Amino acid sequence: MSEKPTEEIQHVAIRFTGDSGDGMQLTGMKFTESTALAGNDLSTLPDFPAEIRAPAGTLAGVSGFQIHFSSEKIRTPADYPDVLVSFNPAALKANIGDLRPGGMVIVNVDAFTRKALARAGYEADPLPELRDRYRLVEVPLTRLNREALKDLNLSARDTDRCKNFFALGMMFWLYHRGMESTERWLASKFKGDVLEANLRVLKAGYAFGETTELFPVSYIVPKAKIEPGHYRNITGNTALAWGIIGAAVQLRQPVFLAAYPITPASDILHEVSRYRHFGVKTFQAEDEIAAMCAAIGASFAGALAVCTTSGPGFVLKQEALGLAVIAELPVVVVDVQRAGPSTGMPTKTEQGDLLLALSGRNSDCPVPVLAAATPGDCFYTVIEAFQLAVKYMTPVVVLSDSYLASSSEPWLIPDVSQLRQEAVEFRTDPEGFQPFERNPDSLARPWAIPGTPNLEHRIGGLSKQEVTGNVDYDPQNNQRMNDLRHEKIERIAADLPPLEVMGPDQGDLLLVGWGGTHGAITSAAEDARSDGLPVSNIHLRHLNPFPSNLGEILVRFDKVLIPELNRGQLAQLIRARFLVDAKSLSKLEGQPFRVAEIRARIDSLLAGEN
Amino acid sequence: MAETTVTLTHKDFASDQDIRWCPGCGDYSILTNVQRVMPDLGVPRENFVFVSGIGCSSRFPYYMNTYGFHTIHGRAPAFATGIKCANPDLSVWIVTGDGDGLSIGGNHLLHTIRRNLDLQILLFNNRVYGLTKGQYSPTSRVGMTTKSTPDGSIDYPVDPIAFALGSGATFVARTVDVDAPHLQQILRRAYAHKGTSFIEILQNCPVYNDNEFIEVEDRKQRVNASLKLQDGEPLVFGPESDRKGIRIEDGVPSVVQLSNGQDPIEAGVAIHNERHDTPAYAFALASLTRPNFPVPVGVFRAVDKPSYETMLAAQVTHAIAHKGEGDLQALLESSETWIVEA
C-alpha cells in the first residue's frame, strides 16, 4: 500500500457535506459499507433538507452524512466530527461550527469562487483563517476530477457529477478502506462511460491520496472486538421493512401493507413493495385515513395488516384506530416520528408523538405502544408488535423516528430458525361461537374471518354487548367493556421481560430513556460510570403497558432524569403514574442528543442542582 | 362445505337484530330486496361481506345475516378495499348514503371506483342527512330549507351518476327503493359485473325529505317522469298514447314527441348502449333531470376492465413464479455482509 507513514487511531467521525445534488448521502453510504466490511463498529447520521433540490450553493440546500467508526463498541454517530469534508462554501459554513477543535477540514478549493462565497454569505474567503485553527486540506477536486475524465465522451455536467467518487476514493485511501464493495455496486448500477468514469475517478482519488503531499499520513482504525457472527449494515427503515416481512414468515400469514407516501416513512413502503414473492401485498392508498381503514379491512379479512406513516399521517389515522380498538382487530401502525408540530421539519428527528400514540383518540382507547431503540432493533420491534397484535387482538403502535430511520449500524444477522414461530389461529368452530367471547388468559376475542362457514357476524364502532358483540347502550355493559379493553392491554405486561438496570441497582441517579435516544443515553451513562459516578440507566421498549418492575426500580434512586426529544412526555407519564419527581431533559432541535448534553445534565444533577 | 350446498332463502339473510329505521323509510324495501337477491347469486353465505360507514343507511350490515362491518364516517370504500385485496374470493358490498359517500367520503368513493375493485357500491340517495336530524346533503337541491340552511341551501349539488362516471366507473346504474323488480334486476347485474358496480338508489326519507322522488316512485307518475334504460332499445318514455323519446345531438339531449306508431329510431331517438368506448353518452344521460326530462333508471354504463385485486394477486403470483417463494434468511443476508470471527 502506501509508503507514507500510518497512524493507528481508535475511532474517528467524518462528516461529508455538500449541496443536496452533490451525492453526499450516496458517498456516505458507500464509505459506510466499506467501513462495515473493514470490521469496525459504526454509527451514521444522515442529515438532509426536505427539499429535493434546494437552490444550489445555499445554506438551505446543504446535505450532510456523518459516520463514526471505531475499534471499540460505539452507540452514537459522535457529538462532533473529527473530519469535515466540504464540497462548497455553503457546506463549510453550515458545518464548521460542529468540527472538533483542531480537526481536519478537507475542502474542494475549486468551489471557493467569489460567487459561491457570496451565495453562502461569506464576505471574505474563510480559508485563511481556518488554516490557523484546523488542519486544512485544500484539494482542487473539480479540476482533478475533470482531468481524470477528459478523454471520455461525457458532458461537463456528467463529468462534474463524478467528483463525489473522486473524494470517496481519496477518503478510502486516507482510512485504509477497501474499494471493492463500491466497485461491485457501480458495476451493478451503471454501464458504459458512466460506469467507466465513476470507477476511474474512484481509483484516481485513491491514487491522489497516496501521492499528494496534502496527506502526510494515513490512518488505521483496527477491527472492533464485537460479538462474533454474520453481520451486515442496516438502517432503521430497512430493518423495519424486513421485520414486516419477517412477521409474515414467522406468523405464517400474508402481510397487507397500506400506506400513503410521507417522509421519513416512505422508504418502508418502497422496500416492502419489492417483496411480492413473500406473498406480500402493498397498497398505496389515496390518503392516510384510507390506508388505515384498508389495513383494518384486511385485518378483518385475516391478513397481517400494517400501516407505515409519520406524525402528520398518524394524526389522521386516529379515528380509524379507535374503531380497531373497539372492534378488537389486530393491526400494526408504525409512526416514524419527525420534527413538528404540523409539517415541521420533515427530514429531522423528534420523539414528539408519544402522548399522541397513547391517547390521541376520542374517549379511553388503549393501545400497546412499543419503541425501537436502534436501527437494527426496528426489525425485532415490529415482529413483536405483530405477535402482540394477534395474540391480544388489538392494534399496536410502533414508534420509530427519523434518526433511526436513516441512520445505520452493523447488525448481527439473526438466524431465522431461532426466531419465535407461531402460526396465526383463526376461529373455525361454529360450536358456541360468540364474536366477543374472550380467551380467559389474554382476554382476546376470537379472530373469525369472512369466508368461514357459520361464523357470520357483524362488528362495528357502536358500543357492544359483552360476549355477543351486538349493539348495546346499557350503561353497566359499557363500563364492563371499557374495563375489559383496558385490562386486556394491561395483561400484556405479564409477557414482558423485566427491565434490567445498567449500572448500580440503586443509588443517586437513574436515567430513563425510550426509543432512538438509547445510544446517546447509554453512552452518557457509561461515560459517567467510567468516571466513577453513581449513575444507572434503563431503557423502555414498552411504553404501554410499562414493564411491571418499572415502579420498583424508580423508587430505588434519589434522582431520576428522563432525556427526550420532546417537551417531557415520558417524564409527565412517569411523574403521574409513579409519583416520582423525575426531571426532564428536553431537546427540540430536530437533531439527536449529543452525549455531552446528557452528560452535562448528569453532572449538574449530581452536583446538587435541580 | 356441506352448509353451503343447502338452498338458502331470503330469511337466511335476515339477522336476529331489531331494525331501527323510521316507519316508512325507503331502507326497508332496499333491505328486503337485497335479502331476496342474495340466495340466487351462487355465493356461499359466508363469503358475503357488507361494509358501511355512518348514517341511517349504514346500519344496513347489522340486519344482514352475513359478515358485516359498520365502520366510520365516509370510509367504507377504504375498508372494503382492504377486505377485497386480502381475500378476493369474498363478495363485498358497500352500503353508503349521499352524505357518507359523497360528502365526508367523496375521496374514497372516487378512488375505489377508479381502481375498479370487484365490489358493489349501493349509494342510498335521499338528498338529506337523516341520522343527524335533517341538515342538507351534497345532493340536496339549491334552495332547500333545513335546520342548517334556514334561508335555503346555496350549495350546488353533486350528481352521484356523473360523479361515478367521472371517477371512471365501469358499471353505473340507478334504481328506485320501491320498484322491487327493477331493484332486484339491477342488483343481479351489479353482482355479475366484474369490477366496481356503482348503484344510486333513490330512497325516500319520510321524516326529513318526504316525497323527494315521488314522481319516480309513484306508479302513475313514473310513466312520464322516468326513463327505463334498456340496452339496445331506443330511449322512449310516456304512455302509449303520448310517447316521447330522447334525442342526443352533440352531447346535448332533447325531448322528441313521437306521433302514434312512429318508429323512434326514424325520429332520431338515441338507442341505449351501455358499452360506448367513452362515457360521454352516459354523461349526457346523467344530465337528464326533472322537470324538463324524465329521470333515467337502469344501467347507464357497463364496460370491462381488469379489477385491482385481480391484478394485485397476479403480481404476487408472478413474483413467486419468477423469483421463487421468498426466503427470509437469504433476504437478511443479501448484498454486502461480513463475518466477525470469535
Coordinates of C-alpha atoms in Angstrom, one line a residue, chain A residues 133-134 148 150 202 232 337 384 441 483 573:
Chain A
R133 CA -7.5 26.7 13.7
Y134 CA -7.8 23.4 11.9
A148 CA -9.2 12.2 -14.9
K150 CA -11.0 14.4 -20.1
L202 CA -12.7 6.4 -7.5
R232 CA -24.5 -6.6 7.7
Q337 CA -41.7 10.4 14.1
E384 CA -43.0 -8.3 18.4
D441 CA -55.9 -15.6 29.9
D483 CA -62.8 -2.3 31.8
L573 CA -46.3 10.0 32.4

